[in-house]
Short mmCIF file of C-alpha atoms in Angstrom, two decimals:
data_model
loop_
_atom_site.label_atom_id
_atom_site.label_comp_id
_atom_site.label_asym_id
_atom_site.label_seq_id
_atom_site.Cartn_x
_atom_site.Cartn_y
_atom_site.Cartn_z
CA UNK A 1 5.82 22.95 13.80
CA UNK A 2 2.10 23.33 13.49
CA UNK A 3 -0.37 20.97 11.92
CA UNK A 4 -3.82 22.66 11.58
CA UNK A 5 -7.27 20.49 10.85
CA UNK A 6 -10.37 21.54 8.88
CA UNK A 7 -13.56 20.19 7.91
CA UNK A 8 -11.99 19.84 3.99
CA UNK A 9 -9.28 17.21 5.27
CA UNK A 10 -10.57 14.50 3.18
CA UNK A 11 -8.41 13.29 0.02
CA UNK A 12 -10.39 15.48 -2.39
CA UNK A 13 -8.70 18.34 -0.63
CA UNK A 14 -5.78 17.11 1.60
CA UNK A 15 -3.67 19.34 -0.47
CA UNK A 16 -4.99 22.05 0.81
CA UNK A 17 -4.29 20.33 4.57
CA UNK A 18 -0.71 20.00 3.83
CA UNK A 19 -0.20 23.23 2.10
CA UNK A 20 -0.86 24.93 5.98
CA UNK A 21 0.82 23.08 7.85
CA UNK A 22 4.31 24.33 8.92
CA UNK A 23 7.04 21.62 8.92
CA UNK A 24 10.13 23.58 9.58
CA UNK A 25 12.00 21.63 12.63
CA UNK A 26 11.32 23.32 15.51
CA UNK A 27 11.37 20.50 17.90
CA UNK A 28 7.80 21.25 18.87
CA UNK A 29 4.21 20.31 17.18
CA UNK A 30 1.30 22.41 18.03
CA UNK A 31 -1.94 20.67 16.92
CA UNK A 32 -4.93 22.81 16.30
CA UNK A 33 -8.20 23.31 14.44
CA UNK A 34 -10.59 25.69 12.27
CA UNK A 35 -13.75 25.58 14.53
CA UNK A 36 -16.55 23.12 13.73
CA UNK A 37 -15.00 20.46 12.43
CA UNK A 38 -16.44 16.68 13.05
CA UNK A 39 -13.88 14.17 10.81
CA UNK A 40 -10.76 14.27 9.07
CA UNK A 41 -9.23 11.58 6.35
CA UNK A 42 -7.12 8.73 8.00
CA UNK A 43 -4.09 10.01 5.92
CA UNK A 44 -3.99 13.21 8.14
CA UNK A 45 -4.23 11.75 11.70
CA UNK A 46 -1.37 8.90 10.60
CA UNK A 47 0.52 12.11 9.25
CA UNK A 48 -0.17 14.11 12.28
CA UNK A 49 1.10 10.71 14.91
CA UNK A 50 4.00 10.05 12.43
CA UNK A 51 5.32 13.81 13.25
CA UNK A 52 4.31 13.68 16.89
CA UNK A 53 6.11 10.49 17.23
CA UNK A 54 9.07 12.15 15.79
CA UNK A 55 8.95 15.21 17.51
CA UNK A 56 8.43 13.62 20.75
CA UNK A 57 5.36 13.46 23.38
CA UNK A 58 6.92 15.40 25.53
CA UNK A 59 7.08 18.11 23.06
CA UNK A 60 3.25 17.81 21.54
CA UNK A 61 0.31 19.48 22.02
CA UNK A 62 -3.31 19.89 20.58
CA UNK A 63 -5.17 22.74 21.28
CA UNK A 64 -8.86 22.11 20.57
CA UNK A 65 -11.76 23.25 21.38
CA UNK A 66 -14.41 21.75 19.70
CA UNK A 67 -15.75 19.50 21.83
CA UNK A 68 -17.07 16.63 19.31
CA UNK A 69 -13.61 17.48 17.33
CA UNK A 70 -11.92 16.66 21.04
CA UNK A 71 -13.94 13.29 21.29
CA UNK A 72 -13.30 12.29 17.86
CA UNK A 73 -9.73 12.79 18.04
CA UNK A 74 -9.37 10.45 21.37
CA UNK A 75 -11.08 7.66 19.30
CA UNK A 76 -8.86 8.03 16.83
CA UNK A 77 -5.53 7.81 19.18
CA UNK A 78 -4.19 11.27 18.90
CA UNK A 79 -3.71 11.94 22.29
CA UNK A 80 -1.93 9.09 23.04
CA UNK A 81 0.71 11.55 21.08
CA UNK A 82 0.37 14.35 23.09
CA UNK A 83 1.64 15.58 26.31
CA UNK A 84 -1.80 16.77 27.10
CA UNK A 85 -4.34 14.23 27.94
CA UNK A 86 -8.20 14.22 26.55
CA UNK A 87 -9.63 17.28 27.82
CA UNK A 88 -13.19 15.47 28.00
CA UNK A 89 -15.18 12.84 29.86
CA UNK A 90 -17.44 10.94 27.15
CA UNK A 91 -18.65 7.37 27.33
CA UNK A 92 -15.98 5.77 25.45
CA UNK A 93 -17.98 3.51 22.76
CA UNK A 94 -16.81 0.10 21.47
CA UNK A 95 -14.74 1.06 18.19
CA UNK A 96 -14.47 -2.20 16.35
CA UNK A 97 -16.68 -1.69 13.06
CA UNK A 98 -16.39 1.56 12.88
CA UNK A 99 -12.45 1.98 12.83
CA UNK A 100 -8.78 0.99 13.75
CA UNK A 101 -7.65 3.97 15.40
CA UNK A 102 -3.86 5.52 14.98
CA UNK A 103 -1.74 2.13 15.35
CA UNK A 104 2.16 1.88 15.16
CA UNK A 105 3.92 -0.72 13.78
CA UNK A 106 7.47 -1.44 13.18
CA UNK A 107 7.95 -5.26 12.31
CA UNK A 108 6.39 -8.30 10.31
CA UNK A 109 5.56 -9.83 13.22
CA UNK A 110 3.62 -6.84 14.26
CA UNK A 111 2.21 -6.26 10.54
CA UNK A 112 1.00 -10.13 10.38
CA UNK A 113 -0.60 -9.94 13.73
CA UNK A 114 -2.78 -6.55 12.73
CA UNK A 115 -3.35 -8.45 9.32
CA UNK A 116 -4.70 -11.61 10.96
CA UNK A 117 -7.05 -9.13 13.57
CA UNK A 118 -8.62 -6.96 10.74
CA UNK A 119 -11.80 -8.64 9.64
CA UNK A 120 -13.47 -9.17 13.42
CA UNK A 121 -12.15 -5.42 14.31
CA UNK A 122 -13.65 -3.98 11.18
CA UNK A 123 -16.78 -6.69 11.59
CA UNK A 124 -16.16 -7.81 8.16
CA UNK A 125 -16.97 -10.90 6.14
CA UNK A 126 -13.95 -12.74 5.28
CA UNK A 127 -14.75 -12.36 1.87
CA UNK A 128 -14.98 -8.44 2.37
CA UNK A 129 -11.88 -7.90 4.12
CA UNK A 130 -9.74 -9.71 1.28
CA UNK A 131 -9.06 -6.81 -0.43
CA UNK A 132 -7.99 -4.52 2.31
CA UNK A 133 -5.85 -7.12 3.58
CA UNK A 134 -4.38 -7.60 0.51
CA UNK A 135 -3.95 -3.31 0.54
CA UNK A 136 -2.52 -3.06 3.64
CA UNK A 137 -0.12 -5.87 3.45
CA UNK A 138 1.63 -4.11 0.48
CA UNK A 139 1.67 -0.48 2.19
CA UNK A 140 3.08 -1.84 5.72
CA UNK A 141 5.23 -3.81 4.22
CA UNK A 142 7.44 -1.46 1.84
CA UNK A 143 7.76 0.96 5.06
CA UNK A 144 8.79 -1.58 7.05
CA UNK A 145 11.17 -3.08 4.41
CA UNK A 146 12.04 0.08 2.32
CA UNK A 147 11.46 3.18 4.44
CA UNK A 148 14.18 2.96 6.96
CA UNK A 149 11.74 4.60 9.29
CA UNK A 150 12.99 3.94 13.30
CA UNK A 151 9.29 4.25 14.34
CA UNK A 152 7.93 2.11 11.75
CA UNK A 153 4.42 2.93 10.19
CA UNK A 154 1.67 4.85 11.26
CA UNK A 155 -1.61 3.41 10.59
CA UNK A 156 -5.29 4.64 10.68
CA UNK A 157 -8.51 2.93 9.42
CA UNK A 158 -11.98 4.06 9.28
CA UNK A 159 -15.41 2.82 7.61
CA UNK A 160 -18.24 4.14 6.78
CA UNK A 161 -20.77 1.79 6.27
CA UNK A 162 -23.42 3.37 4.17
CA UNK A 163 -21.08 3.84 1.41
CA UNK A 164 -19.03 0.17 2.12
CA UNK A 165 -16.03 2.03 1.84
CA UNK A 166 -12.84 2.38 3.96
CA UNK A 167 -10.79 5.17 4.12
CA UNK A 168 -6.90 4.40 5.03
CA UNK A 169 -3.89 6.56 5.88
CA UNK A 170 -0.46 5.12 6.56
CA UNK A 171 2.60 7.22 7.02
CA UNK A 172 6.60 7.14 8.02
CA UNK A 173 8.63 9.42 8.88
CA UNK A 174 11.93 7.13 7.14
CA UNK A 175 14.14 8.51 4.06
CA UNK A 176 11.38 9.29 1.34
CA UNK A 177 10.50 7.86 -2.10
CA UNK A 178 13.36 9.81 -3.53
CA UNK A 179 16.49 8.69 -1.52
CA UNK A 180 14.62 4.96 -1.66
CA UNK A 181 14.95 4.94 -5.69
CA UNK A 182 17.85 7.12 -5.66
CA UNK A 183 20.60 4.77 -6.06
CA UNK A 184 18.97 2.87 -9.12
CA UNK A 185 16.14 4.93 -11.05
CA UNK A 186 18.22 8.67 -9.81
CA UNK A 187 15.29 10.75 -9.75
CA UNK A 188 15.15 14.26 -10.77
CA UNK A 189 12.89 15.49 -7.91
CA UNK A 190 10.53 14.17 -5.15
CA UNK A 191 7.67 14.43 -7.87
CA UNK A 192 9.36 12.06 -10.66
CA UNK A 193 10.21 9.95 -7.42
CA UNK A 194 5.93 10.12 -6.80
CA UNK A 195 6.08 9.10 -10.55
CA UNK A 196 8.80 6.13 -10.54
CA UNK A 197 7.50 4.79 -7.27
CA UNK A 198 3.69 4.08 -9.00
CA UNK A 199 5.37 2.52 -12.36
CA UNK A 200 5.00 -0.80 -12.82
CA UNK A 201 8.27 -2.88 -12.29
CA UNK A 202 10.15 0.39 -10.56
CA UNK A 203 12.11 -1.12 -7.47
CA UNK A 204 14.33 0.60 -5.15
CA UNK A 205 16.70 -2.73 -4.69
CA UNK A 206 17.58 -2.89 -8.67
CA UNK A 207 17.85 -1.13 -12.04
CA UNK A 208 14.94 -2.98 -13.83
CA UNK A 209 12.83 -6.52 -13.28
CA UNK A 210 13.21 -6.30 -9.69
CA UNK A 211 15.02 -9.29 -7.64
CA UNK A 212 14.19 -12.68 -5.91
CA UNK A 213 12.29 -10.93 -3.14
CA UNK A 214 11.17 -7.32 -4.75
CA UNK A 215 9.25 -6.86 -8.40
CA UNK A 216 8.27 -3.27 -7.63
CA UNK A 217 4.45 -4.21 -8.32
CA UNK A 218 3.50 -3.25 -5.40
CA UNK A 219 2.03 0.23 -5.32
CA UNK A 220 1.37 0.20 -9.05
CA UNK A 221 -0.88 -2.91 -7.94
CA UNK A 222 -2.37 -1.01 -4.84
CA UNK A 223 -3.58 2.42 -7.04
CA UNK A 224 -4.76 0.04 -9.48
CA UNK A 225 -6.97 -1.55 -7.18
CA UNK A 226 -8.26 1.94 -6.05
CA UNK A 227 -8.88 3.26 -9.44
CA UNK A 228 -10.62 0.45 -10.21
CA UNK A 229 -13.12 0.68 -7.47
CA UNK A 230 -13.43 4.20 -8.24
CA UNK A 231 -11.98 6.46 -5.59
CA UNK A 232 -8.70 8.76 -4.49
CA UNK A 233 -5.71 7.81 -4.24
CA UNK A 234 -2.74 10.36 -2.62
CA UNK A 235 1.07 10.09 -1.74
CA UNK A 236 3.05 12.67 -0.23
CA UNK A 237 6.85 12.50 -0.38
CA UNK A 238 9.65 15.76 -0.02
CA UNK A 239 7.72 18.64 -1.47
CA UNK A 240 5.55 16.65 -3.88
CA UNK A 241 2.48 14.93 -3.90
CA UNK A 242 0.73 12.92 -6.32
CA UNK A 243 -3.63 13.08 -6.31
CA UNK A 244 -5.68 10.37 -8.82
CA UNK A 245 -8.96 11.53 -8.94
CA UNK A 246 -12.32 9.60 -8.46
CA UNK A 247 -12.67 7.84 -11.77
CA UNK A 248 -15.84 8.91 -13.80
CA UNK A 249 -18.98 5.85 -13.10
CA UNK A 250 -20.48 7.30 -16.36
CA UNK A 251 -17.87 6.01 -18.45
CA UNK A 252 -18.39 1.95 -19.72
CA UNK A 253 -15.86 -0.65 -19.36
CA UNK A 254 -13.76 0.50 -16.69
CA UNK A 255 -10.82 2.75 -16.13
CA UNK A 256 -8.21 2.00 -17.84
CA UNK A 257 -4.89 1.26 -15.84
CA UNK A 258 -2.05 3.17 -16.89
CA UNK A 259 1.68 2.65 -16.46
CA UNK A 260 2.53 6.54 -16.12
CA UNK A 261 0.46 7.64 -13.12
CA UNK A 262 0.90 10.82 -14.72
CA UNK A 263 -1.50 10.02 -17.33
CA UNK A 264 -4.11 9.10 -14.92
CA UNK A 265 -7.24 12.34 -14.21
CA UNK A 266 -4.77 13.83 -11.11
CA UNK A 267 -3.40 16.31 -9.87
CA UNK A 268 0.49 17.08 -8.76
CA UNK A 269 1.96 19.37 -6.54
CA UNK A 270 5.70 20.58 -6.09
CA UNK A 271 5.69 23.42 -3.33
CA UNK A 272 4.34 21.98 0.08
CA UNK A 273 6.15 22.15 2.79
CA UNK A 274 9.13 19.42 3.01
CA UNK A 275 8.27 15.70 4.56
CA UNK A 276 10.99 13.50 4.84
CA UNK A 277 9.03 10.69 5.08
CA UNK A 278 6.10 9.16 2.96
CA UNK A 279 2.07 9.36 3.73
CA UNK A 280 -0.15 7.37 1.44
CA UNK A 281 -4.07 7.93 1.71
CA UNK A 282 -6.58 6.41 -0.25
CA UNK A 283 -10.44 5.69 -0.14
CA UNK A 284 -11.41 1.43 -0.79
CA UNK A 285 -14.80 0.35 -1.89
CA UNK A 286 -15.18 -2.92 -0.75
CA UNK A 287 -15.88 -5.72 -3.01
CA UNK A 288 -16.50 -9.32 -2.48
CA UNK A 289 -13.83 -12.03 -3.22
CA UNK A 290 -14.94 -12.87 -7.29
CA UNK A 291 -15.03 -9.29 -7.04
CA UNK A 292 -11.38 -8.86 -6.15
CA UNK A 293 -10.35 -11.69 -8.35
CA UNK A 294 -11.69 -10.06 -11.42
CA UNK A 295 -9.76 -6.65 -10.39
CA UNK A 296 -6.59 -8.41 -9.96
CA UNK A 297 -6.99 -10.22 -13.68
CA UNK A 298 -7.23 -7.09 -15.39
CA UNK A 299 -4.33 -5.56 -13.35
CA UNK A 300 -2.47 -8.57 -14.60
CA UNK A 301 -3.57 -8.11 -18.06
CA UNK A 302 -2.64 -4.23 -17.61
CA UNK A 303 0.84 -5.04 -16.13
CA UNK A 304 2.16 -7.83 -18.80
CA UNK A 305 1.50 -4.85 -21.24
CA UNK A 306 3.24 -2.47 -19.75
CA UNK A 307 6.47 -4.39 -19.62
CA UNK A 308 6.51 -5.41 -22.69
CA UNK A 309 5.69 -1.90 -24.21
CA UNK A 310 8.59 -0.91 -21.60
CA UNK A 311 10.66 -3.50 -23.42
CA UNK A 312 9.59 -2.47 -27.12
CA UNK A 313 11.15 1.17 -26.05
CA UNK A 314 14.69 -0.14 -24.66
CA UNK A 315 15.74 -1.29 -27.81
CA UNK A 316 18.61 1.50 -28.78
CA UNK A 317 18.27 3.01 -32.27
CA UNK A 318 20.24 2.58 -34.78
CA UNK A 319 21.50 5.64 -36.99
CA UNK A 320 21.63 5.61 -40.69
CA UNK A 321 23.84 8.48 -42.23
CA UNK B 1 7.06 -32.61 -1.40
CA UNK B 2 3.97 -30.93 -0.58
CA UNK B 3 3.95 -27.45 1.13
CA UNK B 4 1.58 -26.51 3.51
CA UNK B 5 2.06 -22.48 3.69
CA UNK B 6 -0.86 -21.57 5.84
CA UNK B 7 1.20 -23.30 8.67
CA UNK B 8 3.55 -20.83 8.66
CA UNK B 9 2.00 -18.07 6.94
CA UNK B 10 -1.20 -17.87 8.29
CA UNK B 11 -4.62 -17.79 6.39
CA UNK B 12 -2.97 -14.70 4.57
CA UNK B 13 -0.09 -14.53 3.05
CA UNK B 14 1.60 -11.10 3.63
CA UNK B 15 5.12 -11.54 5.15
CA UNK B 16 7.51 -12.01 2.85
CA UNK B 17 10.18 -13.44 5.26
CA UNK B 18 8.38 -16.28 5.58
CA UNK B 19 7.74 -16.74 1.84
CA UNK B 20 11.61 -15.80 1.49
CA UNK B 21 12.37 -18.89 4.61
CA UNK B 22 9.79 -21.01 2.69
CA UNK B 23 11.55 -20.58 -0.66
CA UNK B 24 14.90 -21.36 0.49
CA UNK B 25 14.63 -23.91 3.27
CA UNK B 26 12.07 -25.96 0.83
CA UNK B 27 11.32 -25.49 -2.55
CA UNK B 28 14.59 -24.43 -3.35
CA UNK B 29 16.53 -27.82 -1.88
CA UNK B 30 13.39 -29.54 -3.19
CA UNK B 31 14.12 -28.88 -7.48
CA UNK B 32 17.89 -28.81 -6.82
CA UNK B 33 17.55 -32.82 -5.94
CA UNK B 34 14.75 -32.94 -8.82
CA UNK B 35 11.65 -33.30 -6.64
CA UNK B 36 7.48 -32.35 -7.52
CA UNK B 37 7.04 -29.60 -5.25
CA UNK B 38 3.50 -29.13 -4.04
CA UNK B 39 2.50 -25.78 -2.71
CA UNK B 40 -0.74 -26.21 -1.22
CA UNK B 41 -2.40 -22.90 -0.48
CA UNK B 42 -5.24 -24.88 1.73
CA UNK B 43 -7.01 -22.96 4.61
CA UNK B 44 -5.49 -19.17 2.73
CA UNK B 45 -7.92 -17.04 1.38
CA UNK B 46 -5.11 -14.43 0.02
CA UNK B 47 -1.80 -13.14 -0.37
CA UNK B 48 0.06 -10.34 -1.60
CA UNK B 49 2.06 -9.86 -4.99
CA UNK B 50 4.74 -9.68 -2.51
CA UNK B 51 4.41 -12.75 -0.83
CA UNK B 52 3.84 -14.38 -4.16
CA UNK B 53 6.73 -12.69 -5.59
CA UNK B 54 9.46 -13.92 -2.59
CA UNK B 55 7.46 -17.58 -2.22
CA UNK B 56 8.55 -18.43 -6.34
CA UNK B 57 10.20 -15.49 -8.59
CA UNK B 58 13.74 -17.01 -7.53
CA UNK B 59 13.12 -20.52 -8.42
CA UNK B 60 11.29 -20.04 -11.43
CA UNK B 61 14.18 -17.38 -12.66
CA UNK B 62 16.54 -20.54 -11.87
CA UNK B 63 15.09 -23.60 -13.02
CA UNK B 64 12.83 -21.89 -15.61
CA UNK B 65 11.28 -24.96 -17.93
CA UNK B 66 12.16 -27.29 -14.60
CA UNK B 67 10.14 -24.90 -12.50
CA UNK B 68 7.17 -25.19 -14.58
CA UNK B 69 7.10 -28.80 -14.39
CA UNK B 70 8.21 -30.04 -11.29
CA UNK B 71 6.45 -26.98 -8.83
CA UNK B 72 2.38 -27.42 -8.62
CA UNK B 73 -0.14 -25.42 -6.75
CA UNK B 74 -2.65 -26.55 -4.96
CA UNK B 75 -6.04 -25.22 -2.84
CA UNK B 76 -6.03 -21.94 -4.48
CA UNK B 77 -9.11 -19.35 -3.97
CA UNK B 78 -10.16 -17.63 -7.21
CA UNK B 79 -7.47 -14.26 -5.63
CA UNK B 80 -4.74 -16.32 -4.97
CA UNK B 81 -4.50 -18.08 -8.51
CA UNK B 82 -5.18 -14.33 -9.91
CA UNK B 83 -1.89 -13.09 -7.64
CA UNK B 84 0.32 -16.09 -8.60
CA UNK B 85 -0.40 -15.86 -12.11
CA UNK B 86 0.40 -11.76 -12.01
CA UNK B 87 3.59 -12.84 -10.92
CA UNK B 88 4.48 -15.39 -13.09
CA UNK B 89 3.56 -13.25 -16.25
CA UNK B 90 5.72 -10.62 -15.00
CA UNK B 91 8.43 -12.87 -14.47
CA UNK B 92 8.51 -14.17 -17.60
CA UNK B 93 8.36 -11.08 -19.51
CA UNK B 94 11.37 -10.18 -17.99
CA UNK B 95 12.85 -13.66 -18.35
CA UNK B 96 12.79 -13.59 -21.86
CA UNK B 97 15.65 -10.30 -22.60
#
């Protein structure tokens, strides 16, 4: 298996990331890089641990060498995956504010404790960190609930200040969005299972309204939240991947929050190279807690609609002859 | 009876097994023997739609009108009332086929 990095690995482009990687199962990962690279989306480092974790240490490399790409890649955790240590002596900085490097986690217990820690690591206001708490909380918690992933989920933060926004990649290496809604939505192909998987009120535990402990909000809620602070959203899942675009600030009044994620400005894809797991990326803009609040009453608004549009169209017609 | 979730659940509510241990250790005994249940959300500043969802989707399915009367909530920030009342709408859209 190789995984290569480039300078265009943010979510604008992480298609074209995934598109050279080679997945086939070897039993070895090779990491590598084009030369002068300096920073690569969250997405593609959790991606990159999630298959080294798989694969094995023992049986990971990276082969870099860039020195600043070496450096950055050691802040981030990589190496920690690879049988090769850090080729470089740097002055290791203090990382909290800046990012959560590659972190693996495999229970609630674990999840709540990296929850509770996120606003001093990131140096956040408590009012600032609401939303990616809330963000995170959802995205750990289907892996760890729905993914049947043995190593849990792989998760990577970083922030960049001058734009308040955060850029997050979480990944698993577990069954996939398609065997997850298989056995109650049956979808046709990893890219309707993209599709399901962002509909509003789409679980993998029942046929339709969810139970006592799932609704199948969650993700619908999550790219909601993203769209509505303008910025990318991605999943990857079997050979397809889903892309929402950067909403247009030009336009007044908002985006407007869609049940099909199809009908959101993205793009699909149906040809990468096969995952069996599932890698979510997507870029926050942080907001303040009214902020938030506002975000989530429109989503609310936007969900009670669906459902009952969903409901209009179950009624069965009847035939007149 | 009046709930105090942040001492199990932290100042943000995210893990659903404690929501789910909540649910059916207290509010669930609680309306069965026709009690006010209190869920004071004091010292949170959050939660999911999944915590939410696990804390009160099974108790309002089951004692619908008795739900909405007896089960109060208390302390909540401007997000958490936003999350709970997602959830409830939901819930009763679907309640209603």
């Amino acid at each position: 298996m190789k995984i290569l990095f480039s300078n265009l690995d943010q979510l604008k482009s992480i298609n074209y990331f995934l598109s050279l990687n080679k997945l086939s199962n070897s039993g070895k990962l090779e990491i590598s890089s084009k030369n002068n690279w300096a920073y690569v989306h969250p997405a593609c480092l959790a991606f990159t641990a999630a298959i080294a974790e798989e694969v094995g240490k023992e049986n990971t490399t990276i082969n870099i060498d860039d020195e600043q790409a070496i450096i950055y890649l050691d802040r981030m955790g990589l190496y920690k995956y690879a049988s090769n240590s850090c080729p470089v002596k740097y002055d290791k900085h203090e990382e909290s504010g800046r990012l959560i490097p590659i972190t693996q986690l495999k229970t609630d217990a674990e999840q709540s404790k990296f929850i509770a820690d996120l606003h001093p690591i990131l140096h956040l206001s408590p009012e600032k960190s609401e939303t990616i708490k809330y963000v995170l909380g959802e995205l750990i918690r289907n892996v760890i609930e729905h993914s049947n992933a043995k190593n849990g989920a792989f998760v990577a933060v970083q922030y960049t200040a001058s734009k308040d926004k955060l850029s997050i990649g979480i990944c698993d290496t577990g069954i996939g969005l398609r065997a997850s809604l298989e056995k109650y939505h049956n979808p046709i192909d990893d890219l309707d299972a993209i599709r399901l998987a962002l509909m509003p009120g789409v679980s993998g535990t029942a046929y339709h309204g969810g139970t006592g402990d799932n609704a199948g909000a969650g993700l619908y809620i999550v790219k909601s939240i993203v769209k509505t602070t303008r910025n990318y959203f991605f999943v990857y899942s079997g050979n397809a991947a889903y892309k929402m675009h950067k909403f247009d600030k030009r336009v007044k009044h908002g985006p407007r929050l869609n049940e099909n994620p199809f009908a959101d400005k993205c793009s699909t894809y149906d040809d990468l190279p096969s995952f069996g797991g599932t890698l979510i990326g997507l870029d926050l803009t942080l907001t303040d807690t009214e902020r938030f609040s506002e975000i989530l009453e429109r989503i609310k608004i936007a969900y009670s609609k669906a459902i009952r549009e969903r409901k209009k169209t179950k009624y069965k017609e009847i035939k007149f002859i | 009876m009046n709930i105090v979730l942040s001492k199990e659940a932290g100042n943000f509510g995210e893990n659903k097994d404690i929501a789910r241990k909540i649910r059916i250790k207290q509010i669930m005994p609680a309306l069965v023997d026709g009690k006010e249940v209190i869920l004071d959300f004091k010292k949170m500043t959050g939660a999911t739609q999944s915590f939410i969802h696990a804390l009160i989707v099974s108790p309002m399915r089951e004692f619908n009108d008795v739900f909405f009367e007896k089960v109060k909530f208390k302390n909540c920030s401007p997000t958490i009332q936003q999350v709970i009342k997602i959830v409830s709408e939901y819930t009763q859209e679907g309640m209603e086929e």
